[in-house]
Short mmCIF file of C-alpha atoms in Angstrom, two decimals:
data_model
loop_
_atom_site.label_atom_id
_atom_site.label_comp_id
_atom_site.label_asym_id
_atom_site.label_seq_id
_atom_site.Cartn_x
_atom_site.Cartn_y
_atom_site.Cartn_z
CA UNK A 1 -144.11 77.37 97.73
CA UNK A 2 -143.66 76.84 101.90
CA UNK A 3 -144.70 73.44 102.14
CA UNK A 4 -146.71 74.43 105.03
CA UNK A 5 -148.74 76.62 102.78
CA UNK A 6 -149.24 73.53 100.69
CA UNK A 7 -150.67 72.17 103.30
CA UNK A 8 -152.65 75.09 104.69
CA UNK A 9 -156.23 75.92 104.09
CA UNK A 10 -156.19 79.66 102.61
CA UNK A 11 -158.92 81.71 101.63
CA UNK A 12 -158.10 83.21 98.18
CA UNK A 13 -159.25 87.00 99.84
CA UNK A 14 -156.56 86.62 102.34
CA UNK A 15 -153.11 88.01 101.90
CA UNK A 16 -149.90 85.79 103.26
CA UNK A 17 -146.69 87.91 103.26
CA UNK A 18 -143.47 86.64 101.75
CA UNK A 19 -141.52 85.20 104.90
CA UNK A 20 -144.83 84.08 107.05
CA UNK A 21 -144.79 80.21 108.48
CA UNK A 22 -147.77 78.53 108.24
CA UNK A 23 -148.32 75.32 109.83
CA UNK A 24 -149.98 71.92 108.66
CA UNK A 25 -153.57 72.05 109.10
CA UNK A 26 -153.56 76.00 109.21
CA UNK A 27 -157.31 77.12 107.96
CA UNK A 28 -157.13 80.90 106.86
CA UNK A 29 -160.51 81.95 106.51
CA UNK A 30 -161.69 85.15 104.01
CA UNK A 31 -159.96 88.42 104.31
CA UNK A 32 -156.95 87.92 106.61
CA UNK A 33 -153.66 89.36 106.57
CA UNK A 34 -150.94 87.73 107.61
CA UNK A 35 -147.76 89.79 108.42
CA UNK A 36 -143.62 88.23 106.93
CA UNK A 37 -142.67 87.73 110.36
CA UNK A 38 -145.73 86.14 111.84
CA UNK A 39 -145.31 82.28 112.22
CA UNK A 40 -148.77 80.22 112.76
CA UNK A 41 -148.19 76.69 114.01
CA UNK A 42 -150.28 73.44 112.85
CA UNK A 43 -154.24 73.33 113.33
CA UNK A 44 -154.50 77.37 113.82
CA UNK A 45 -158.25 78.17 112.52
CA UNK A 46 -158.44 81.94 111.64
CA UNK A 47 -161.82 81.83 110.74
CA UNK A 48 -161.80 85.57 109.14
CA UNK A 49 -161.03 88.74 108.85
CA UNK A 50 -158.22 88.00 111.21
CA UNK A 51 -155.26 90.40 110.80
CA UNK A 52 -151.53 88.95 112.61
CA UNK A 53 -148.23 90.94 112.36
CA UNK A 54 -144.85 91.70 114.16
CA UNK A 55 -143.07 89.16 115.03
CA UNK A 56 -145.54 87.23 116.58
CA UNK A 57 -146.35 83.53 117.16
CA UNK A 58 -149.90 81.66 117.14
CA UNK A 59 -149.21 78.57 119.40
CA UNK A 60 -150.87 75.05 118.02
CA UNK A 61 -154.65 74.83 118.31
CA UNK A 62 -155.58 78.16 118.52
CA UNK A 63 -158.82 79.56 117.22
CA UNK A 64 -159.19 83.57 116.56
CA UNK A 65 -162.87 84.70 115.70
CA UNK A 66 -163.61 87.92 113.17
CA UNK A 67 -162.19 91.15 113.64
CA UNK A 68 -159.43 90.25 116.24
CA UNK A 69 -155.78 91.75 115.74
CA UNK A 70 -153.03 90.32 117.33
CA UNK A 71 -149.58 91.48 117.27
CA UNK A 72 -150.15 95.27 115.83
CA UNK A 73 -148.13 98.07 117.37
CA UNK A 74 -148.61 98.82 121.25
CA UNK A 75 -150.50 102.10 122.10
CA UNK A 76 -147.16 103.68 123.62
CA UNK A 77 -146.22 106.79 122.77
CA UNK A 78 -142.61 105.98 123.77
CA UNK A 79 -142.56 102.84 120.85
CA UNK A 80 -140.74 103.77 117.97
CA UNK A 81 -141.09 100.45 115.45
CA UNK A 82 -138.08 98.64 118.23
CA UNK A 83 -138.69 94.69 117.46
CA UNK A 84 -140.61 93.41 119.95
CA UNK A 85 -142.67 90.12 119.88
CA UNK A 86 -146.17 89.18 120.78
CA UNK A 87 -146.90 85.14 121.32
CA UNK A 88 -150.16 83.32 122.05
CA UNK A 89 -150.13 79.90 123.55
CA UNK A 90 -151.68 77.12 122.26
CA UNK A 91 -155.24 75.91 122.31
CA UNK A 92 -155.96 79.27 123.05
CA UNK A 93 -159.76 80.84 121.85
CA UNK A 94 -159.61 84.40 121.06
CA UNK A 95 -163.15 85.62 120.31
CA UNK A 96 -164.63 88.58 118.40
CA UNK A 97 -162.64 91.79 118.32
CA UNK A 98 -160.09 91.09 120.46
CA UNK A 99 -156.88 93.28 120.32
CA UNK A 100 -153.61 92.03 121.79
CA UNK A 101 -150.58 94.43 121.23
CA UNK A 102 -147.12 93.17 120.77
CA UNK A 103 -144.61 94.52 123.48
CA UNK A 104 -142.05 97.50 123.61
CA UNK A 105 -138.32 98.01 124.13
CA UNK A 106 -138.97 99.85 127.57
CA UNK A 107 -140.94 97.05 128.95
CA UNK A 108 -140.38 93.33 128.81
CA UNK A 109 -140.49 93.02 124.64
CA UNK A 110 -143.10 90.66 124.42
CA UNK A 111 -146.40 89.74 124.99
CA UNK A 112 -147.52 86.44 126.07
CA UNK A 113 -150.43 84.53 126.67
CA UNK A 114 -150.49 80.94 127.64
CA UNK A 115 -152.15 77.63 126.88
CA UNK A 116 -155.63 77.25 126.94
CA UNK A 117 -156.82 80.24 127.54
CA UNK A 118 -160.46 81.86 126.58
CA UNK A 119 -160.43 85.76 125.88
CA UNK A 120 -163.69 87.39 125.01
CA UNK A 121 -165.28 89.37 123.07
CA UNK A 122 -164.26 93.18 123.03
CA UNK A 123 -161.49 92.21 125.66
CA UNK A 124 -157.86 94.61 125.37
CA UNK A 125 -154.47 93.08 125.89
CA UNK A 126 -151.90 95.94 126.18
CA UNK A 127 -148.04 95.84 125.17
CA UNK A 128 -146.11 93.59 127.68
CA UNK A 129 -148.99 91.57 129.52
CA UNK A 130 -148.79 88.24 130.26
CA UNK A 131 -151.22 85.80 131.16
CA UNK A 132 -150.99 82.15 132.60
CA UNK A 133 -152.15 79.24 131.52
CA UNK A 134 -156.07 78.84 131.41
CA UNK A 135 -156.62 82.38 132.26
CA UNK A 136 -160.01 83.55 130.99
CA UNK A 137 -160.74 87.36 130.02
CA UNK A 138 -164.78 88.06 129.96
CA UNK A 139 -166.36 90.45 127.50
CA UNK A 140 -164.78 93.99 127.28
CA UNK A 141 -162.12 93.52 129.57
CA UNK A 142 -159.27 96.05 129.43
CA UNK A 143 -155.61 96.22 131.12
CA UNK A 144 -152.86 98.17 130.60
CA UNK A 145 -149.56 97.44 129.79
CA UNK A 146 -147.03 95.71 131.61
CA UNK A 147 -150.18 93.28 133.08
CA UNK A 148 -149.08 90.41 135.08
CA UNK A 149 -152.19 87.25 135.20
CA UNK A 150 -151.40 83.88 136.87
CA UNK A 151 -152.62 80.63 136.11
CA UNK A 152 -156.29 79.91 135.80
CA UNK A 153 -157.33 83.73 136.97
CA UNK A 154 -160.48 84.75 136.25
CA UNK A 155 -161.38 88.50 135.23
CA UNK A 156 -165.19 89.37 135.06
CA UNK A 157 -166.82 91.13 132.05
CA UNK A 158 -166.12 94.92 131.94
CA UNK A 159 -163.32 94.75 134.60
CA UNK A 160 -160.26 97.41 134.44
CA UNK A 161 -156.32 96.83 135.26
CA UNK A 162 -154.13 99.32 135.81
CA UNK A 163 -150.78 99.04 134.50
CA UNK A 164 -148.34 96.78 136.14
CA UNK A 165 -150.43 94.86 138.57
CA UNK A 166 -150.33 91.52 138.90
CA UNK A 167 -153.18 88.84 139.23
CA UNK A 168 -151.96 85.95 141.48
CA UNK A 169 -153.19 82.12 140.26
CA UNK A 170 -156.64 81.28 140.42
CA UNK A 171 -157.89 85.20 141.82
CA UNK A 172 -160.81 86.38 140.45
CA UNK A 173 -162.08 89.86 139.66
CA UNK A 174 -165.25 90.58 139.63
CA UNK A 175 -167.23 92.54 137.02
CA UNK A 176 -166.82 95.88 136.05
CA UNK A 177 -164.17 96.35 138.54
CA UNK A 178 -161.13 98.75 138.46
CA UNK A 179 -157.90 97.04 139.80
CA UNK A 180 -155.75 99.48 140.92
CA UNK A 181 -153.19 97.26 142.81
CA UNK A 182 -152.11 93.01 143.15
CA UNK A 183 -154.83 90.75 143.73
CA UNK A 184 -153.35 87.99 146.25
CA UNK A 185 -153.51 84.12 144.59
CA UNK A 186 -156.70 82.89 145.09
CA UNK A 187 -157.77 86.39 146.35
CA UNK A 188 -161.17 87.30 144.85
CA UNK A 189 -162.00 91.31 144.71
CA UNK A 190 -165.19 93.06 143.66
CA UNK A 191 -166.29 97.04 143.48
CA UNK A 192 -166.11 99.91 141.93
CA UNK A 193 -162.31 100.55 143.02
CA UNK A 194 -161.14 96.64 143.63
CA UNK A 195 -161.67 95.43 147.51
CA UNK A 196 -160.27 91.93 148.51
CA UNK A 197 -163.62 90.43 149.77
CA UNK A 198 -162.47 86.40 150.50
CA UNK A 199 -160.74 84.25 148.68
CA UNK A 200 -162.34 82.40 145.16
CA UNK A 201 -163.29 79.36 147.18
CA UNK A 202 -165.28 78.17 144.43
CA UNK A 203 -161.95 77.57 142.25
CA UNK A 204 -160.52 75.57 144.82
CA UNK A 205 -163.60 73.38 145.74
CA UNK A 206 -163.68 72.36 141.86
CA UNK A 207 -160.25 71.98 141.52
CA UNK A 208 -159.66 69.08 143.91
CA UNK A 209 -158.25 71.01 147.32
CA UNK A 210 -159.13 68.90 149.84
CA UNK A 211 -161.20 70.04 153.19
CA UNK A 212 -158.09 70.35 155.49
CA UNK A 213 -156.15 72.44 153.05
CA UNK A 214 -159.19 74.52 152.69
CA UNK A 215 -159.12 75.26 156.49
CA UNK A 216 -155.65 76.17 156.87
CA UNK A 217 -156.39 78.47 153.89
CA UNK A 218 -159.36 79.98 155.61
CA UNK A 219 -157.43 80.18 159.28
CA UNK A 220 -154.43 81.79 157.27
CA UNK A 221 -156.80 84.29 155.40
CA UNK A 222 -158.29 85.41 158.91
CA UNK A 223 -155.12 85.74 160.09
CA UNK A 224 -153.94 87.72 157.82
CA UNK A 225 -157.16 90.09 157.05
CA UNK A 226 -159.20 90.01 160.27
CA UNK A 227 -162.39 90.31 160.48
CA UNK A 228 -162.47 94.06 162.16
CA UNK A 229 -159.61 95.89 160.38
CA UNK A 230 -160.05 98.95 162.04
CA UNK A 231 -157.94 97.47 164.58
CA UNK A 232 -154.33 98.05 163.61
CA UNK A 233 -152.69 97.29 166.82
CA UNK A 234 -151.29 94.40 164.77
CA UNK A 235 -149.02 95.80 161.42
CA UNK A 236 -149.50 94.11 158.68
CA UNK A 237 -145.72 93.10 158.11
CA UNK A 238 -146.40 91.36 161.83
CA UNK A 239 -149.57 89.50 160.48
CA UNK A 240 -147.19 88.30 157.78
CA UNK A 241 -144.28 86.81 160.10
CA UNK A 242 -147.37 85.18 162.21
CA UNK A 243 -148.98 83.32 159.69
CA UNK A 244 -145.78 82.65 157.91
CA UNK A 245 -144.65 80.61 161.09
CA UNK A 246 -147.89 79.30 161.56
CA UNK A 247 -148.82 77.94 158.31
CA UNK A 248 -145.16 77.95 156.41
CA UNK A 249 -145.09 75.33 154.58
CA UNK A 250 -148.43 74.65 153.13
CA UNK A 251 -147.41 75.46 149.35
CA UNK A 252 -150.64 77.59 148.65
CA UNK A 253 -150.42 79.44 151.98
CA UNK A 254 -146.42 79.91 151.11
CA UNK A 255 -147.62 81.18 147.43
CA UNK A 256 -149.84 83.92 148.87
CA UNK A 257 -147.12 85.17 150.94
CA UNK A 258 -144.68 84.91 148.63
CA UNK A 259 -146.61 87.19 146.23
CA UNK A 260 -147.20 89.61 149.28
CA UNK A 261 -143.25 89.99 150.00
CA UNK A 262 -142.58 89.91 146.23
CA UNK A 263 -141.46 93.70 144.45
CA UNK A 264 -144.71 95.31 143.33
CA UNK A 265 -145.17 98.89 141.62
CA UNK A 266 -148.37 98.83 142.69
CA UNK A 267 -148.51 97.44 146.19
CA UNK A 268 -151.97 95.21 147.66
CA UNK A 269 -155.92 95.38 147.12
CA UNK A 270 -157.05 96.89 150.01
CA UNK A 271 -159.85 94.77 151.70
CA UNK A 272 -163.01 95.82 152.18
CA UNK A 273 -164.49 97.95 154.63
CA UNK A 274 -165.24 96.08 157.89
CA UNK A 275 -163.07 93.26 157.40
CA UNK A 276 -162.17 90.82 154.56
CA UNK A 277 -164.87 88.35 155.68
CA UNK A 278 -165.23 84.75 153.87
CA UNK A 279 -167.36 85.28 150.93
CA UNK A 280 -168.59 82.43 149.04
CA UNK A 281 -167.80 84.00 145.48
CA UNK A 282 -168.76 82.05 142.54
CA UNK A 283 -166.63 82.32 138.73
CA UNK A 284 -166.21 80.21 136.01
#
């Protein structure tokens, strides 16, 4: 026997394939399944009716709730049973009926989520996402594939992503939202079809940015989405050059604008009507 199943806590209803790695300190609670390629590292607590497979990897720490499946063939019609990987960082809480889908040959291959994270219940992660560290997913979330989520993003209950965008660090979407395109780094979006409404100033008060970084974020964020955007006697691209050679150089002004000029296939949020303003929004 593995010695890591020696040292593994298994439920006798729960099946182990031949080939699996289990950790030290692994709890398998009653009627998992654990797939021959799946390797869970030490102190994993499935606490039941947990089902892993594909080639995928639980990361140290993690905790999966009932009825999550992790790893199980993406919805793609294209897939065709290619090897492709799923892996979850460690830490990581996965709560009731979760599904995260490992990746396909036409996208990137795998599936990745990061350390620390907190995805909830009834939440969706398609083949080929990936989400930073500390990311957390409210209830029902869903996303389509090819997903990208920065670090410590936060995505409200009952939000949709379409395909391919990307969440910058630290955005937040707000609830029941439908994300059509990139959400700037510490952008925060809200509505029925996603508008960029201020940035998540509540992230960054919490998270130690000091008052005179927090101005040159606001006086970059004006300068970039004005206050009356029906004016468009300035171009957006010339907005960009401004406040790059105003502010260049402040590394979370330069990581907003880096995103902006970086390839997208689905371009920006558009901001709301009347102007971006400077709303106060609140997250976890």
């Amino acid at each position: 026997m593995d010695a890591g199943l020696r040292a593994a806590e298994i439920h006798p209803s729960s099946i182990v394939a031949d080939g699996a790695r289990i950790g030290r300190g692994v709890r398998i609670g009653p009627w998992c399944s654990i797939g021959p390629e799946v390797v869970i590292e030490d102190g994993v607590h499935l606490i039941a009716s947990v089902i892993v497979d594909g080639a995928t990897r639980i990361g140290p720490g993690v905790v999966c709730y009932p009825f999550t499946t992790i790893g199980m063939a993406p919805q793609d019609l294209k897939y065709r049973g290619e090897p492709t990987r799923c892996v979850v960082g460690a830490r990581t809480v996965i709560r009731e009926n979760v599904t995260i889908h490992r990746g396909t040959a036409t996208g990137s291959g795998l599936t990745q989520i990061g350390d620390d994270c907190l995805i909830m219940a009834n939440a969706h992660v398609a083949h080929d996402c990936t989400l930073g560290n500390g990311v957390i997913i409210v209830n029902n979330v869903v996303m389509g594939g090819h997903v990208s989520i920065g670090d410590h993003a936060r995505i409200m209950g009952a939000a949709a992503l379409h395909q391919f965008v990307r969440i910058g660090r630290a955005a937040l979407v707000g609830g029941v939202c439908g994300v059509e395109a990139d959400v700037i780094p510490y952008g925060s979006v809200l509505g029925n079809r996603a508008r960029l409404v201020g940035l998540h100033w509540i992230w960054l008060k919490r998270n130690g940015v000091q008052s005179d970084e927090m101005h040159r974020l606001r006086r970059a964020f004006r300068a970039l989405y004005p206050r009356n955007m029906d004016d468009e006697s300035t171009a957006f691209s010339l907005r960009l050059a401004a406040v790059r050679a105003e502010y260049g150089g402040d590394a979370k002004v330069d990581e907003i604008l880096d995103f902006i000029e970086a390839p997208s296939r689905r371009g920006l949020v558009r901001v709301a009507g009347g102007g971006a303003g400077l709303v106060e929004t609140d997250g976890v």
